[in-house]
Amino acid sequence: QTGSANTNPSDSADDEYITSVSIGTPAQVLPLDFDTGSSDLWVFSSETPKSSASGHTLYSPSKSSTAKKLSGSTWSIEYGDKSSSSGDVYTDVVTIGGFSVKTQAVESATKVSTQFVQDTVISGLVGLGFDVGNQVSPRPQKTWFSNAANSLAEPLFTADLRHQETGSYNFGFIDTSLAKGTIGYTPADGSEGYWGFTATGYSVGGAKLNRNSITGIADTGTTLLLLPDNIVDAYYNNVESAQYDDSQEGVVFDCSEDLPSFSFGVGGQTITISGDLLNLTPIEEGSSTCFGGLQSSADIGINIFGDVALKAALVVFDLGNERLGWAQK
Ligand SMILES: Cc1ccc(-c2noc([C@H]3C[C@@H](O)CN3)n2)cc1F
């Protein structure tokens, strides 16, 4: 068995990717943010305070004949940007891309931070990290993918995120036609809950790869490519108008700049992110100053290959072999 779901950028900056997920009987369809950097499936619900819930699509367990309260269980989670949510837990049928998990833990939000309240294009997250990262207590729950893995044709899923166009999350199979290059595999470390791996080097503008181990995570829930300062500086030294903008908390430059590409080595392959994928968006509507897709990871203590990097590749999250595959798109 397999599953295949389309995913769409949430806005003109490809800030997040939205995927429709069916929950309960009859199906309640919610727009959710798939996040390989966390391991909880949580949703805005009939239990979310009305003031916080307005504008969001809600899951109502009381309207689902297959919903069951997981009595005594609660959850609480905080994301990299200090956003947070918490609540209680139901089990229900959850269908993604035509594949159904009958008894999936669906974490219902009784509290959500302002970032989620304001982000009305999504109504929750689907964690696609490793089960060890699940935040339900007293008994941690399995992710949707972990529950599905043994029934899928292959215990893997792929992410094909695209700039301003529809991409896909495929479960149980690899559609190699989505990529131009060969898939290079490298070991994945799931011990912290996310998909950790080590890139072997980087280069700017098509130059020869600098051999340089870069340990980081493949994180569909993070917008940017976040790397060490020495690499960020090496890149922006090639961008005439680049400067750090305190208010934007990142490097900005003239939108008219012709940005160099950025490449990284992984699994014996080289993934090249084109210059235009590295110009994320004007800092404000109509501004001629643009925000860089490559930013520093210095103050977060971990390197994150987020959507800016993932957009350049077809990425295989291979649980069965504990490995990550990357192919140029
Ligand atoms: C409003 C909002 C805030 C954060 C996130 C969010 N989702 O995934 C992540 C990254 C960071 C790390 O925590 C795991 N993956 N961050 C999504 C939101 F819609």
GROMACS .gro file of C-alpha atoms and ligand atoms in nm:
model
  348
    1GLN     CA    1   0.000   0.000   0.000
    2THR     CA    2   0.101   0.360  -0.059
    3GLY     CA    3  -0.019   0.718  -0.008
    4SER     CA    4   0.031   1.034  -0.207
    5ALA     CA    5  -0.068   1.384  -0.093
    6ASN     CA    6  -0.021   1.718  -0.263
    7THR     CA    7   0.136   1.998  -0.063
    8ASN     CA    8   0.122   2.370  -0.138
    9PRO     CA    9   0.323   2.675  -0.028
   10SER     CA   10   0.119   2.879   0.224
   11ASP     CA   11   0.220   3.219   0.077
   12SER     CA   12   0.446   3.398  -0.173
   13ALA     CA   13   0.751   3.338   0.049
   14ASP     CA   14   0.699   2.959   0.070
   15ASP     CA   15   0.687   3.011   0.448
   16GLU     CA   16   0.511   2.680   0.515
   17TYR     CA   17   0.365   2.395   0.315
   18ILE     CA   18  -0.001   2.298   0.360
   19THR     CA   19  -0.129   1.944   0.319
   20SER     CA   20  -0.494   1.833   0.360
   21VAL     CA   21  -0.552   1.560   0.618
   22SER     CA   22  -0.879   1.373   0.686
   23ILE     CA   23  -0.964   1.296   1.048
   24GLY     CA   24  -1.263   1.103   1.188
   25THR     CA   25  -1.591   0.960   1.061
   26PRO     CA   26  -1.738   1.128   0.864
   27ALA     CA   27  -1.409   1.283   0.745
   28GLN     CA   28  -1.317   1.622   0.881
   29VAL     CA   29  -1.052   1.774   0.647
   30LEU     CA   30  -0.792   2.006   0.802
   31PRO     CA   31  -0.500   2.196   0.642
   32LEU     CA   32  -0.191   2.084   0.833
   33ASP     CA   33   0.182   2.162   0.833
   34PHE     CA   34   0.395   1.847   0.791
   35ASP     CA   35   0.701   1.873   1.013
   36THR     CA   36   0.990   1.623   0.994
   37GLY     CA   37   1.143   1.818   1.286
   38SER     CA   38   0.882   1.711   1.543
   39SER     CA   39   0.677   1.403   1.633
   40ASP     CA   40   0.327   1.514   1.741
   41LEU     CA   41   0.009   1.531   1.533
   42TRP     CA   42  -0.192   1.810   1.690
   43VAL     CA   43  -0.492   2.012   1.572
   44PHE     CA   44  -0.705   2.312   1.648
   45SER     CA   45  -1.029   2.166   1.779
   46SER     CA   46  -1.367   2.225   1.943
   47GLU     CA   47  -1.162   2.238   2.266
   48THR     CA   48  -0.947   2.534   2.150
   49PRO     CA   49  -1.059   2.861   2.312
   50LYS     CA   50  -1.297   3.039   2.072
   51SER     CA   51  -1.082   3.355   2.077
   52SER     CA   52  -0.781   3.153   1.959
   53ALA     CA   53  -0.968   2.929   1.718
   54SER     CA   54  -1.134   3.191   1.501
   55GLY     CA   55  -1.029   3.162   1.136
   56HIS     CA   56  -0.903   2.805   1.178
   57THR     CA   57  -1.064   2.479   1.061
   58LEU     CA   58  -1.146   2.274   1.372
   59TYR     CA   59  -1.152   1.902   1.454
   60SER     CA   60  -1.459   1.811   1.662
   61PRO     CA   61  -1.410   1.468   1.822
   62SER     CA   62  -1.775   1.473   1.939
   63LYS     CA   63  -1.881   1.472   1.573
   64SER     CA   64  -1.668   1.169   1.486
   65SER     CA   65  -1.818   0.823   1.548
   66THR     CA   66  -1.466   0.673   1.557
   67ALA     CA   67  -1.313   0.922   1.804
   68LYS     CA   68  -1.214   0.788   2.146
   69LYS     CA   69  -1.072   0.995   2.433
   70LEU     CA   70  -0.726   0.872   2.541
   71SER     CA   71  -0.815   0.927   2.907
   72GLY     CA   72  -0.550   1.073   3.132
   73SER     CA   73  -0.320   1.170   2.845
   74THR     CA   74  -0.200   1.526   2.785
   75TRP     CA   75   0.061   1.690   2.563
   76SER     CA   76   0.264   2.010   2.552
   77ILE     CA   77   0.515   2.115   2.287
   78GLU     CA   78   0.744   2.409   2.208
   79TYR     CA   79   0.892   2.472   1.862
   80GLY     CA   80   1.220   2.624   1.756
   81ASP     CA   81   1.070   2.972   1.725
   82LYS     CA   82   0.935   2.951   2.085
   83SER     CA   83   0.579   2.896   1.961
   84SER     CA   84   0.388   2.639   2.165
   85SER     CA   85   0.066   2.445   2.209
   86SER     CA   86  -0.080   2.191   2.452
   87GLY     CA   87  -0.396   1.991   2.525
   88ASP     CA   88  -0.548   1.645   2.558
   89VAL     CA   89  -0.558   1.341   2.332
   90TYR     CA   90  -0.806   1.138   2.126
   91THR     CA   91  -0.755   0.846   1.892
   92ASP     CA   92  -0.930   0.849   1.557
   93VAL     CA   93  -0.885   0.742   1.196
   94VAL     CA   94  -0.642   0.970   1.010
   95THR     CA   95  -0.612   0.952   0.632
   96ILE     CA   96  -0.326   1.115   0.438
   97GLY     CA   97  -0.298   1.082   0.061
   98GLY     CA   98  -0.552   0.797   0.062
   99PHE     CA   99  -0.375   0.589   0.326
  100SER     CA  100  -0.563   0.545   0.657
  101VAL     CA  101  -0.427   0.479   1.003
  102LYS     CA  102  -0.722   0.351   1.207
  103THR     CA  103  -0.609   0.440   1.559
  104GLN     CA  104  -0.393   0.751   1.538
  105ALA     CA  105  -0.330   0.971   1.842
  106VAL     CA  106  -0.483   1.306   1.753
  107GLU     CA  107  -0.365   1.570   1.998
  108SER     CA  108  -0.638   1.828   2.053
  109ALA     CA  109  -0.524   2.180   2.144
  110THR     CA  110  -0.672   2.343   2.452
  111LYS     CA  111  -0.401   2.610   2.435
  112VAL     CA  112  -0.208   2.762   2.140
  113SER     CA  113   0.050   3.045   2.134
  114THR     CA  114  -0.009   3.365   1.936
  115GLN     CA  115   0.207   3.252   1.642
  116PHE     CA  116  -0.039   2.967   1.580
  117VAL     CA  117  -0.347   3.182   1.648
  118GLN     CA  118  -0.230   3.427   1.382
  119ASP     CA  119  -0.124   3.162   1.131
  120THR     CA  120  -0.479   3.088   1.012
  121VAL     CA  121  -0.367   2.904   0.697
  122ILE     CA  122  -0.286   2.596   0.907
  123SER     CA  123  -0.490   2.418   1.172
  124GLY     CA  124  -0.212   2.212   1.327
  125LEU     CA  125   0.094   2.000   1.255
  126VAL     CA  126   0.172   1.644   1.151
  127GLY     CA  127   0.500   1.543   1.311
  128LEU     CA  128   0.702   1.316   1.081
  129GLY     CA  129   0.999   1.283   1.315
  130PHE     CA  130   1.094   0.977   1.520
  131ASP     CA  131   0.856   0.847   1.793
  132VAL     CA  132   1.115   0.921   2.065
  133GLY     CA  133   1.029   1.290   2.016
  134ASN     CA  134   0.656   1.255   2.092
  135GLN     CA  135   0.536   1.480   2.376
  136VAL     CA  136   0.228   1.292   2.504
  137SER     CA  137   0.239   1.192   2.868
  138PRO     CA  138   0.220   0.959   3.055
  139ARG     CA  139   0.248   0.729   2.751
  140PRO     CA  140   0.418   0.878   2.438
  141GLN     CA  141   0.228   0.807   2.114
  142LYS     CA  142   0.343   0.700   1.768
  143THR     CA  143   0.351   0.934   1.468
  144TRP     CA  144   0.117   0.879   1.177
  145PHE     CA  145   0.409   0.758   0.963
  146SER     CA  146   0.535   0.520   1.233
  147ASN     CA  147   0.186   0.370   1.260
  148ALA     CA  148   0.167   0.343   0.879
  149ALA     CA  149   0.520   0.217   0.810
  150ASN     CA  150   0.463  -0.157   0.853
  151SER     CA  151   0.164  -0.152   0.617
  152LEU     CA  152   0.329   0.063   0.349
  153ALA     CA  153   0.496  -0.106   0.053
  154GLU     CA  154   0.825   0.035   0.186
  155PRO     CA  155   0.884   0.200   0.527
  156LEU     CA  156   0.975   0.538   0.378
  157PHE     CA  157   0.827   0.867   0.258
  158THR     CA  158   0.951   1.135   0.021
  159ALA     CA  159   0.920   1.513   0.030
  160ASP     CA  160   0.903   1.704  -0.297
  161LEU     CA  161   0.860   2.068  -0.190
  162ARG     CA  162   0.849   2.328  -0.468
  163HIS     CA  163   0.882   2.706  -0.503
  164GLN     CA  164   0.539   2.858  -0.564
  165GLU     CA  165   0.393   2.539  -0.704
  166THR     CA  166   0.228   2.218  -0.587
  167GLY     CA  167   0.461   1.949  -0.452
  168SER     CA  168   0.397   1.617  -0.281
  169TYR     CA  169   0.452   1.390   0.016
  170ASN     CA  170   0.455   1.027  -0.104
  171PHE     CA  171   0.436   0.738   0.143
  172GLY     CA  172   0.566   0.387   0.076
  173PHE     CA  173   0.726   0.451  -0.264
  174ILE     CA  174   0.984   0.666  -0.441
  175ASP     CA  175   0.877   0.838  -0.764
  176THR     CA  176   1.224   0.886  -0.912
  177SER     CA  177   1.072   1.083  -1.204
  178LEU     CA  178   1.037   1.374  -0.959
  179ALA     CA  179   1.417   1.413  -0.959
  180LYS     CA  180   1.682   1.484  -1.224
  181GLY     CA  181   1.979   1.341  -1.035
  182THR     CA  182   2.068   1.012  -0.869
  183ILE     CA  183   1.953   0.962  -0.509
  184GLY     CA  184   2.250   0.974  -0.271
  185TYR     CA  185   2.194   0.810   0.069
  186THR     CA  186   2.351   0.894   0.403
  187PRO     CA  187   2.282   0.756   0.753
  188ALA     CA  188   2.001   0.928   0.949
  189ASP     CA  189   2.029   0.975   1.327
  190GLY     CA  190   1.681   0.971   1.484
  191SER     CA  191   1.802   0.963   1.847
  192GLU     CA  192   1.689   1.321   1.916
  193GLY     CA  193   1.354   1.274   1.742
  194TYR     CA  194   1.438   1.449   1.417
  195TRP     CA  195   1.613   1.341   1.094
  196GLY     CA  196   1.980   1.418   1.167
  197PHE     CA  197   2.251   1.372   0.904
  198THR     CA  198   2.594   1.503   0.803
  199ALA     CA  199   2.662   1.692   0.480
  200THR     CA  200   3.018   1.657   0.350
  201GLY     CA  201   3.085   2.009   0.223
  202TYR     CA  202   2.957   2.321   0.052
  203SER     CA  203   3.035   2.558  -0.234
  204VAL     CA  204   2.917   2.896  -0.359
  205GLY     CA  205   2.830   2.969  -0.721
  206GLY     CA  206   2.927   2.633  -0.865
  207ALA     CA  207   3.285   2.637  -0.735
  208LYS     CA  208   3.457   2.317  -0.618
  209LEU     CA  209   3.308   2.168  -0.299
  210ASN     CA  210   3.490   2.270   0.023
  211ARG     CA  211   3.522   1.950   0.226
  212ASN     CA  212   3.355   2.041   0.557
  213SER     CA  213   3.135   1.815   0.772
  214ILE     CA  214   2.806   1.991   0.844
  215THR     CA  215   2.582   1.804   1.088
  216GLY     CA  216   2.221   1.914   1.079
  217ILE     CA  217   1.860   1.810   1.039
  218ALA     CA  218   1.626   1.778   0.741
  219ASP     CA  219   1.332   1.984   0.864
  220THR     CA  220   1.023   2.040   0.647
  221GLY     CA  221   0.875   2.260   0.923
  222THR     CA  222   1.151   2.522   0.905
  223THR     CA  223   1.138   2.775   0.621
  224LEU     CA  224   1.507   2.864   0.601
  225LEU     CA  225   1.847   2.703   0.544
  226LEU     CA  226   2.034   2.771   0.871
  227LEU     CA  227   2.411   2.707   0.866
  228PRO     CA  228   2.726   2.813   1.059
  229ASP     CA  229   2.846   3.175   1.032
  230ASN     CA  230   3.163   3.090   0.836
  231ILE     CA  231   2.951   2.939   0.557
  232VAL     CA  232   2.691   3.217   0.566
  233ASP     CA  233   2.968   3.479   0.541
  234ALA     CA  234   3.141   3.292   0.256
  235TYR     CA  235   2.811   3.305   0.066
  236TYR     CA  236   2.713   3.667   0.128
  237ASN     CA  237   3.067   3.793   0.056
  238ASN     CA  238   2.957   3.734  -0.303
  239VAL     CA  239   2.648   3.953  -0.265
  240GLU     CA  240   2.744   4.321  -0.303
  241SER     CA  241   2.454   4.478  -0.111
  242ALA     CA  242   2.422   4.208   0.159
  243GLN     CA  243   2.406   4.332   0.518
  244TYR     CA  244   2.276   4.212   0.853
  245ASP     CA  245   1.945   4.385   0.939
  246ASP     CA  246   1.882   4.394   1.316
  247SER     CA  247   1.508   4.450   1.285
  248GLN     CA  248   1.471   4.164   1.037
  249GLU     CA  249   1.715   3.952   1.244
  250GLY     CA  250   1.888   3.830   0.931
  251VAL     CA  251   2.089   3.915   0.618
  252VAL     CA  252   1.906   4.128   0.362
  253PHE     CA  253   2.011   4.257   0.018
  254ASP     CA  254   1.881   4.449  -0.287
  255CYS     CA  255   1.608   4.244  -0.452
  256SER     CA  256   1.775   4.322  -0.786
  257GLU     CA  257   2.090   4.126  -0.696
  258ASP     CA  258   2.174   3.827  -0.911
  259LEU     CA  259   2.241   3.579  -0.628
  260PRO     CA  260   2.498   3.299  -0.663
  261SER     CA  261   2.384   2.938  -0.618
  262PHE     CA  262   2.472   2.740  -0.303
  263SER     CA  263   2.565   2.372  -0.310
  264PHE     CA  264   2.615   2.107  -0.043
  265GLY     CA  265   2.746   1.754  -0.063
  266VAL     CA  266   2.543   1.464   0.080
  267GLY     CA  267   2.549   1.090   0.020
  268GLY     CA  268   2.802   1.126  -0.261
  269GLN     CA  269   2.577   1.370  -0.449
  270THR     CA  270   2.589   1.749  -0.479
  271ILE     CA  271   2.264   1.940  -0.422
  272THR     CA  272   2.265   2.287  -0.578
  273ILE     CA  273   2.018   2.552  -0.463
  274SER     CA  274   1.973   2.808  -0.740
  275GLY     CA  275   2.025   3.177  -0.659
  276ASP     CA  276   1.660   3.264  -0.703
  277LEU     CA  277   1.559   3.003  -0.444
  278LEU     CA  278   1.791   3.189  -0.203
  279ASN     CA  279   1.600   3.515  -0.241
  280LEU     CA  280   1.311   3.447  -0.011
  281THR     CA  281   1.096   3.759  -0.028
  282PRO     CA  282   1.089   4.139   0.005
  283ILE     CA  283   1.113   4.234   0.374
  284GLU     CA  284   0.780   4.416   0.332
  285GLU     CA  285   0.521   4.423   0.058
  286GLY     CA  286   0.666   4.627  -0.231
  287SER     CA  287   1.008   4.678  -0.068
  288SER     CA  288   1.322   4.657  -0.287
  289THR     CA  289   1.509   4.498   0.004
  290CYS     CA  290   1.489   4.118   0.016
  291PHE     CA  291   1.545   3.862   0.294
  292GLY     CA  292   1.794   3.579   0.241
  293GLY     CA  293   1.690   3.214   0.242
  294LEU     CA  294   2.033   3.123   0.390
  295GLN     CA  295   2.078   3.252   0.745
  296SER     CA  296   2.298   3.182   1.047
  297SER     CA  297   2.236   2.887   1.280
  298ALA     CA  298   2.479   3.031   1.539
  299ASP     CA  299   2.223   3.118   1.806
  300ILE     CA  300   2.013   2.802   1.775
  301GLY     CA  301   2.292   2.550   1.820
  302ILE     CA  302   2.184   2.319   1.538
  303ASN     CA  303   2.210   2.342   1.158
  304ILE     CA  304   1.875   2.316   0.983
  305PHE     CA  305   1.825   2.215   0.621
  306GLY     CA  306   1.475   2.363   0.598
  307ASP     CA  307   1.247   2.425   0.303
  308VAL     CA  308   1.497   2.648   0.115
  309ALA     CA  309   1.730   2.346   0.088
  310LEU     CA  310   1.457   2.082   0.053
  311LYS     CA  311   1.305   2.269  -0.244
  312ALA     CA  312   1.616   2.191  -0.450
  313ALA     CA  313   1.583   1.816  -0.396
  314LEU     CA  314   1.368   1.506  -0.380
  315VAL     CA  315   1.432   1.387  -0.022
  316VAL     CA  316   1.377   1.028   0.090
  317PHE     CA  317   1.306   0.978   0.462
  318ASP     CA  318   1.387   0.606   0.486
  319LEU     CA  319   1.287   0.476   0.831
  320GLY     CA  320   1.348   0.112   0.738
  321ASN     CA  321   1.714   0.172   0.661
  322GLU     CA  322   1.758   0.470   0.900
  323ARG     CA  323   1.889   0.682   0.614
  324LEU     CA  324   1.815   0.998   0.418
  325GLY     CA  325   1.826   1.013   0.039
  326TRP     CA  326   1.884   1.334  -0.158
  327ALA     CA  327   1.849   1.383  -0.534
  328GLN     CA  328   1.885   1.707  -0.732
  329LYS     CA  329   1.553   1.827  -0.880
  330LIG     C1  330   0.322   2.914   1.385
  330LIG     C2  331   0.426   2.802   1.369
  330LIG     C3  332   0.540   2.801   1.448
  330LIG     C4  333   0.634   2.699   1.434
  330LIG     C5  334   0.612   2.600   1.340
  330LIG     C6  335   0.711   2.495   1.322
  330LIG     N1  336   0.683   2.379   1.264
  330LIG     O1  337   0.796   2.309   1.260
  330LIG     C7  338   0.893   2.388   1.307
  330LIG     C8  339   1.036   2.346   1.299
  330LIG     C9  340   1.121   2.397   1.410
  330LIG    C10  341   1.137   2.282   1.501
  330LIG     O2  342   1.070   2.310   1.617
  330LIG    C11  343   1.076   2.162   1.436
  330LIG     N2  344   1.045   2.201   1.299
  330LIG     N3  345   0.844   2.503   1.349
  330LIG    C12  346   0.497   2.601   1.263
  330LIG    C13  347   0.407   2.702   1.278
  330LIG     F1  348   0.294   2.708   1.205
   0.00000   0.00000   0.00000
